[in-house]
């Protein structure tokens, strides 16, 4: 976020996927990762959640409410899918969840942990100049941009505690959108209208 000109040193370690979300996903188990360019195809590695130094302490702190929203979403989803038999509701800001996914995607891109096959992606978003505004304020999201559930009525998905994340790119390897799956919930998020 250095383009804003308001950074306050030092650069702090930022979890690519929020630490609190990783703890929900891990439960009593371990954290594992696959599909990154520094692992062999099909290889899974058990390790601590990935961190990168991509935010100053000021901006890391300013974006922490997005981590809290994501934690609430994942904890609620886990509770509903694994423990609750009745009907319940959880209320959270959809804009905060969208911005958390954008923040996660940007951290993964900046740290060069996104790939197509085993080829590292450049980390560039197709609308890179607008990403900071989109993180700052949901009113900067263009019409049609946002989080979409990509499941259809009757779809059956495996209920597993994981967060899968896949960048969708154009012919220049610029990130246009991303697809994610959490437990049995599949969604896509785009930074502008794609159709």
PDB file of C-alpha atoms in Angstrom:
ATOM      1  CA  UNK A   1       0.000   0.000   0.000  1.00  0.00           C
ATOM      2  CA  UNK A   2       3.065   2.230  -0.359  1.00  0.00           C
ATOM      3  CA  UNK A   3       1.376   4.110  -3.216  1.00  0.00           C
ATOM      4  CA  UNK A   4      -0.858   5.774  -0.606  1.00  0.00           C
ATOM      5  CA  UNK A   5       2.200   7.528   0.844  1.00  0.00           C
ATOM      6  CA  UNK A   6       0.995   6.914   4.401  1.00  0.00           C
ATOM      7  CA  UNK A   7       3.019   3.883   5.465  1.00  0.00           C
ATOM      8  CA  UNK A   8       4.504   3.739   8.944  1.00  0.00           C
ATOM      9  CA  UNK A   9       7.556   1.493   9.363  1.00  0.00           C
ATOM     10  CA  UNK A  10       8.485  -1.197  10.033  1.00  0.00           C
ATOM     11  CA  UNK A  11       7.136  -3.686   7.524  1.00  0.00           C
ATOM     12  CA  UNK A  12       5.383  -6.381   9.526  1.00  0.00           C
ATOM     13  CA  UNK A  13       4.935 -10.075   8.885  1.00  0.00           C
ATOM     14  CA  UNK A  14       1.477 -10.676   7.409  1.00  0.00           C
ATOM     15  CA  UNK A  15      -0.120 -14.105   7.159  1.00  0.00           C
ATOM     16  CA  UNK A  16      -1.135 -14.661   3.546  1.00  0.00           C
ATOM     17  CA  UNK A  17      -4.257 -16.400   4.864  1.00  0.00           C
ATOM     18  CA  UNK A  18      -5.239 -14.809   8.184  1.00  0.00           C
ATOM     19  CA  UNK A  19      -3.800 -16.652  11.183  1.00  0.00           C
ATOM     20  CA  UNK A  20      -7.230 -16.802  12.840  1.00  0.00           C
ATOM     21  CA  UNK A  21      -8.729 -18.377   9.686  1.00  0.00           C
ATOM     22  CA  UNK A  22      -5.874 -20.901   9.536  1.00  0.00           C
ATOM     23  CA  UNK A  23      -6.550 -21.872  13.165  1.00  0.00           C
ATOM     24  CA  UNK A  24     -10.243 -22.479  12.361  1.00  0.00           C
ATOM     25  CA  UNK A  25      -9.311 -24.596   9.343  1.00  0.00           C
ATOM     26  CA  UNK A  26      -6.686 -26.570  11.263  1.00  0.00           C
ATOM     27  CA  UNK A  27      -8.906 -27.343  14.249  1.00  0.00           C
ATOM     28  CA  UNK A  28      -6.843 -29.845  16.228  1.00  0.00           C
ATOM     29  CA  UNK A  29      -4.828 -30.807  13.155  1.00  0.00           C
ATOM     30  CA  UNK A  30      -1.977 -29.360  11.146  1.00  0.00           C
ATOM     31  CA  UNK A  31      -1.676 -26.769   8.382  1.00  0.00           C
ATOM     32  CA  UNK A  32      -0.733 -28.048   4.952  1.00  0.00           C
ATOM     33  CA  UNK A  33      -0.229 -26.374   1.608  1.00  0.00           C
ATOM     34  CA  UNK A  34      -0.077 -27.473  -2.019  1.00  0.00           C
ATOM     35  CA  UNK A  35      -0.249 -25.925  -5.472  1.00  0.00           C
ATOM     36  CA  UNK A  36       2.404 -23.254  -4.875  1.00  0.00           C
ATOM     37  CA  UNK A  37       5.195 -22.871  -7.438  1.00  0.00           C
ATOM     38  CA  UNK A  38       7.934 -23.978  -5.042  1.00  0.00           C
ATOM     39  CA  UNK A  39       6.390 -27.446  -4.489  1.00  0.00           C
ATOM     40  CA  UNK A  40       6.342 -30.309  -6.964  1.00  0.00           C
ATOM     41  CA  UNK A  41       3.057 -30.932  -8.771  1.00  0.00           C
ATOM     42  CA  UNK A  42       0.736 -32.863  -6.458  1.00  0.00           C
ATOM     43  CA  UNK A  43       3.047 -32.398  -3.440  1.00  0.00           C
ATOM     44  CA  UNK A  44       1.519 -31.364  -0.102  1.00  0.00           C
ATOM     45  CA  UNK A  45       3.670 -29.973   2.693  1.00  0.00           C
ATOM     46  CA  UNK A  46       2.798 -29.682   6.395  1.00  0.00           C
ATOM     47  CA  UNK A  47       4.186 -26.417   7.728  1.00  0.00           C
ATOM     48  CA  UNK A  48       3.216 -23.290   9.670  1.00  0.00           C
ATOM     49  CA  UNK A  49       0.841 -20.906   7.811  1.00  0.00           C
ATOM     50  CA  UNK A  50       2.713 -18.813   5.243  1.00  0.00           C
ATOM     51  CA  UNK A  51       3.743 -15.264   6.078  1.00  0.00           C
ATOM     52  CA  UNK A  52       5.110 -12.476   3.925  1.00  0.00           C
ATOM     53  CA  UNK A  53       6.398  -8.988   4.638  1.00  0.00           C
ATOM     54  CA  UNK A  54       4.073  -6.906   2.476  1.00  0.00           C
ATOM     55  CA  UNK A  55       2.355  -4.437   4.830  1.00  0.00           C
ATOM     56  CA  UNK A  56       3.595  -1.790   7.203  1.00  0.00           C
ATOM     57  CA  UNK A  57       2.353  -2.003  10.786  1.00  0.00           C
ATOM     58  CA  UNK A  58      -0.131   0.846  10.169  1.00  0.00           C
ATOM     59  CA  UNK A  59      -1.849  -0.777   7.177  1.00  0.00           C
ATOM     60  CA  UNK A  60      -1.662  -4.244   8.714  1.00  0.00           C
ATOM     61  CA  UNK A  61      -3.535  -2.872  11.722  1.00  0.00           C
ATOM     62  CA  UNK A  62      -6.001  -0.925   9.548  1.00  0.00           C
ATOM     63  CA  UNK A  63      -6.936  -4.086   7.625  1.00  0.00           C
ATOM     64  CA  UNK A  64      -7.243  -6.310  10.709  1.00  0.00           C
ATOM     65  CA  UNK A  65     -11.072  -5.879  10.901  1.00  0.00           C
ATOM     66  CA  UNK A  66     -11.205  -7.772   7.593  1.00  0.00           C
ATOM     67  CA  UNK A  67      -9.337 -10.658   9.254  1.00  0.00           C
ATOM     68  CA  UNK A  68     -11.895 -10.604  12.092  1.00  0.00           C
ATOM     69  CA  UNK A  69     -14.785 -10.789   9.584  1.00  0.00           C
ATOM     70  CA  UNK A  70     -13.168 -13.703   7.762  1.00  0.00           C
ATOM     71  CA  UNK A  71     -12.584 -15.510  11.065  1.00  0.00           C
ATOM     72  CA  UNK A  72     -16.266 -15.077  11.980  1.00  0.00           C
ATOM     73  CA  UNK A  73     -17.359 -16.341   8.541  1.00  0.00           C
ATOM     74  CA  UNK A  74     -15.137 -19.444   8.637  1.00  0.00           C
ATOM     75  CA  UNK A  75     -15.936 -20.227  12.293  1.00  0.00           C
ATOM     76  CA  UNK A  76     -19.668 -19.916  11.573  1.00  0.00           C
ATOM     77  CA  UNK A  77     -19.412 -22.038   8.440  1.00  0.00           C
ATOM     78  CA  UNK A  78     -17.476 -24.708  10.335  1.00  0.00           C
ATOM     79  CA  UNK A  79     -19.987 -24.698  13.171  1.00  0.00           C
ATOM     80  CA  UNK A  80     -22.987 -24.978  10.835  1.00  0.00           C
ATOM     81  CA  UNK A  81     -21.471 -27.740   8.716  1.00  0.00           C
ATOM     82  CA  UNK A  82     -19.916 -29.824  11.466  1.00  0.00           C
ATOM     83  CA  UNK A  83     -21.999 -29.340  14.602  1.00  0.00           C
ATOM     84  CA  UNK A  84     -25.391 -27.684  14.165  1.00  0.00           C
ATOM     85  CA  UNK A  85     -28.458 -29.673  13.244  1.00  0.00           C
ATOM     86  CA  UNK A  86     -30.895 -26.755  13.365  1.00  0.00           C
ATOM     87  CA  UNK A  87     -31.347 -23.639  11.317  1.00  0.00           C
ATOM     88  CA  UNK A  88     -29.199 -20.676  12.370  1.00  0.00           C
ATOM     89  CA  UNK A  89     -28.062 -17.403  10.892  1.00  0.00           C
ATOM     90  CA  UNK A  90     -24.809 -15.460  11.008  1.00  0.00           C
ATOM     91  CA  UNK A  91     -24.715 -11.816  10.010  1.00  0.00           C
ATOM     92  CA  UNK A  92     -21.528 -10.288   8.637  1.00  0.00           C
ATOM     93  CA  UNK A  93     -20.552  -7.654   6.128  1.00  0.00           C
ATOM     94  CA  UNK A  94     -20.326  -9.120   2.640  1.00  0.00           C
ATOM     95  CA  UNK A  95     -18.105  -6.184   1.661  1.00  0.00           C
ATOM     96  CA  UNK A  96     -15.665  -7.058   4.444  1.00  0.00           C
ATOM     97  CA  UNK A  97     -15.525 -10.673   3.275  1.00  0.00           C
ATOM     98  CA  UNK A  98     -14.968  -9.549  -0.330  1.00  0.00           C
ATOM     99  CA  UNK A  99     -12.207  -7.180   0.773  1.00  0.00           C
ATOM    100  CA  UNK A 100     -10.606  -9.955   2.870  1.00  0.00           C
ATOM    101  CA  UNK A 101     -10.497 -12.197  -0.199  1.00  0.00           C
ATOM    102  CA  UNK A 102      -8.966  -9.317  -2.183  1.00  0.00           C
ATOM    103  CA  UNK A 103      -6.384  -8.700   0.571  1.00  0.00           C
ATOM    104  CA  UNK A 104      -5.547 -12.418   0.654  1.00  0.00           C
ATOM    105  CA  UNK A 105      -5.227 -12.551  -3.130  1.00  0.00           C
ATOM    106  CA  UNK A 106      -2.981  -9.471  -3.182  1.00  0.00           C
ATOM    107  CA  UNK A 107      -0.726 -10.854  -0.408  1.00  0.00           C
ATOM    108  CA  UNK A 108      -0.406 -14.180  -2.260  1.00  0.00           C
ATOM    109  CA  UNK A 109       0.366 -12.309  -5.492  1.00  0.00           C
ATOM    110  CA  UNK A 110       2.917  -9.914  -3.977  1.00  0.00           C
ATOM    111  CA  UNK A 111       4.706 -12.806  -2.251  1.00  0.00           C
ATOM    112  CA  UNK A 112       4.887 -14.642  -5.620  1.00  0.00           C
ATOM    113  CA  UNK A 113       3.010 -17.684  -4.279  1.00  0.00           C
ATOM    114  CA  UNK A 114       0.501 -17.825  -7.142  1.00  0.00           C
ATOM    115  CA  UNK A 115       1.147 -19.973 -10.170  1.00  0.00           C
ATOM    116  CA  UNK A 116      -0.382 -21.473 -13.275  1.00  0.00           C
ATOM    117  CA  UNK A 117       0.934 -25.006 -13.272  1.00  0.00           C
ATOM    118  CA  UNK A 118       4.323 -24.481 -11.676  1.00  0.00           C
ATOM    119  CA  UNK A 119       4.997 -21.163 -13.421  1.00  0.00           C
ATOM    120  CA  UNK A 120       4.920 -18.199 -11.036  1.00  0.00           C
ATOM    121  CA  UNK A 121       2.458 -15.495 -11.979  1.00  0.00           C
ATOM    122  CA  UNK A 122       3.688 -11.911 -12.198  1.00  0.00           C
ATOM    123  CA  UNK A 123       1.492 -10.866  -9.277  1.00  0.00           C
ATOM    124  CA  UNK A 124      -0.133  -8.117 -11.343  1.00  0.00           C
ATOM    125  CA  UNK A 125      -3.871  -7.564 -11.119  1.00  0.00           C
ATOM    126  CA  UNK A 126      -5.662  -6.416 -14.259  1.00  0.00           C
ATOM    127  CA  UNK A 127      -6.794  -3.296 -12.364  1.00  0.00           C
ATOM    128  CA  UNK A 128      -3.833  -3.011 -10.011  1.00  0.00           C
ATOM    129  CA  UNK A 129      -4.220   0.758  -9.613  1.00  0.00           C
ATOM    130  CA  UNK A 130      -7.724   0.309  -8.182  1.00  0.00           C
ATOM    131  CA  UNK A 131      -6.921  -2.462  -5.684  1.00  0.00           C
ATOM    132  CA  UNK A 132      -5.898  -0.077  -2.895  1.00  0.00           C
ATOM    133  CA  UNK A 133      -9.109   1.926  -3.265  1.00  0.00           C
ATOM    134  CA  UNK A 134     -11.130  -1.293  -3.263  1.00  0.00           C
ATOM    135  CA  UNK A 135      -9.459  -2.423  -0.031  1.00  0.00           C
ATOM    136  CA  UNK A 136     -10.114   0.958   1.547  1.00  0.00           C
ATOM    137  CA  UNK A 137     -13.784   1.438   0.711  1.00  0.00           C
ATOM    138  CA  UNK A 138     -16.480  -0.884  -0.706  1.00  0.00           C
ATOM    139  CA  UNK A 139     -17.888   2.057  -2.699  1.00  0.00           C
ATOM    140  CA  UNK A 140     -14.837   1.776  -4.984  1.00  0.00           C
ATOM    141  CA  UNK A 141     -15.965  -1.629  -6.267  1.00  0.00           C
ATOM    142  CA  UNK A 142     -17.351  -1.227  -9.787  1.00  0.00           C
ATOM    143  CA  UNK A 143     -20.820  -2.494 -10.612  1.00  0.00           C
ATOM    144  CA  UNK A 144     -20.726  -6.248 -11.043  1.00  0.00           C
ATOM    145  CA  UNK A 145     -17.500  -6.739  -9.059  1.00  0.00           C
ATOM    146  CA  UNK A 146     -17.657  -8.872  -5.947  1.00  0.00           C
ATOM    147  CA  UNK A 147     -18.142 -12.300  -4.461  1.00  0.00           C
ATOM    148  CA  UNK A 148     -20.429 -14.779  -6.212  1.00  0.00           C
ATOM    149  CA  UNK A 149     -21.528 -18.217  -5.087  1.00  0.00           C
ATOM    150  CA  UNK A 150     -20.759 -20.573  -7.969  1.00  0.00           C
ATOM    151  CA  UNK A 151     -22.745 -23.516  -6.672  1.00  0.00           C
ATOM    152  CA  UNK A 152     -26.080 -24.519  -8.118  1.00  0.00           C
ATOM    153  CA  UNK A 153     -29.068 -25.952  -6.286  1.00  0.00           C
ATOM    154  CA  UNK A 154     -28.465 -29.666  -5.880  1.00  0.00           C
ATOM    155  CA  UNK A 155     -24.666 -29.479  -6.234  1.00  0.00           C
ATOM    156  CA  UNK A 156     -22.859 -31.893  -3.952  1.00  0.00           C
ATOM    157  CA  UNK A 157     -19.481 -30.895  -2.567  1.00  0.00           C
ATOM    158  CA  UNK A 158     -17.079 -32.561  -0.172  1.00  0.00           C
ATOM    159  CA  UNK A 159     -17.242 -31.084   3.328  1.00  0.00           C
ATOM    160  CA  UNK A 160     -13.546 -30.750   4.225  1.00  0.00           C
ATOM    161  CA  UNK A 161     -11.874 -28.058   6.344  1.00  0.00           C
ATOM    162  CA  UNK A 162      -9.757 -26.375   3.711  1.00  0.00           C
ATOM    163  CA  UNK A 163      -9.418 -23.121   1.867  1.00  0.00           C
ATOM    164  CA  UNK A 164      -8.551 -23.520  -1.795  1.00  0.00           C
ATOM    165  CA  UNK A 165      -7.585 -20.483  -3.784  1.00  0.00           C
ATOM    166  CA  UNK A 166      -7.082 -20.269  -7.551  1.00  0.00           C
ATOM    167  CA  UNK A 167      -6.242 -17.139  -9.563  1.00  0.00           C
ATOM    168  CA  UNK A 168      -8.042 -16.663 -12.878  1.00  0.00           C
ATOM    169  CA  UNK A 169      -5.832 -14.832 -15.360  1.00  0.00           C
ATOM    170  CA  UNK A 170      -5.937 -13.302 -18.816  1.00  0.00           C
ATOM    171  CA  UNK A 171      -3.521 -13.963 -21.683  1.00  0.00           C
ATOM    172  CA  UNK A 172      -0.962 -11.589 -20.075  1.00  0.00           C
ATOM    173  CA  UNK A 173      -1.006 -13.520 -16.748  1.00  0.00           C
ATOM    174  CA  UNK A 174      -2.719 -10.589 -15.047  1.00  0.00           C
ATOM    175  CA  UNK A 175      -5.168 -11.665 -12.350  1.00  0.00           C
ATOM    176  CA  UNK A 176      -8.772 -10.953 -13.368  1.00  0.00           C
ATOM    177  CA  UNK A 177     -10.601 -12.920 -10.683  1.00  0.00           C
ATOM    178  CA  UNK A 178     -10.113 -15.778  -8.261  1.00  0.00           C
ATOM    179  CA  UNK A 179     -12.006 -18.901  -7.310  1.00  0.00           C
ATOM    180  CA  UNK A 180     -12.117 -20.210  -3.777  1.00  0.00           C
ATOM    181  CA  UNK A 181     -13.599 -23.189  -1.991  1.00  0.00           C
ATOM    182  CA  UNK A 182     -14.105 -23.426   1.771  1.00  0.00           C
ATOM    183  CA  UNK A 183     -15.571 -26.571   3.274  1.00  0.00           C
ATOM    184  CA  UNK A 184     -18.461 -27.263   0.900  1.00  0.00           C
ATOM    185  CA  UNK A 185     -18.909 -23.623  -0.184  1.00  0.00           C
ATOM    186  CA  UNK A 186     -17.593 -22.612  -3.624  1.00  0.00           C
ATOM    187  CA  UNK A 187     -17.342 -18.999  -4.717  1.00  0.00           C
ATOM    188  CA  UNK A 188     -15.619 -16.669  -7.152  1.00  0.00           C
ATOM    189  CA  UNK A 189     -14.598 -13.053  -6.680  1.00  0.00           C
ATOM    190  CA  UNK A 190     -13.796 -10.566  -9.416  1.00  0.00           C
ATOM    191  CA  UNK A 191     -12.392  -7.051  -9.215  1.00  0.00           C
ATOM    192  CA  UNK A 192     -14.615  -5.836 -12.078  1.00  0.00           C
ATOM    193  CA  UNK A 193     -17.498  -7.062 -14.194  1.00  0.00           C
ATOM    194  CA  UNK A 194     -16.169  -9.882 -16.370  1.00  0.00           C
ATOM    195  CA  UNK A 195     -19.193 -10.370 -18.606  1.00  0.00           C
TER     196      UNK A 195
END
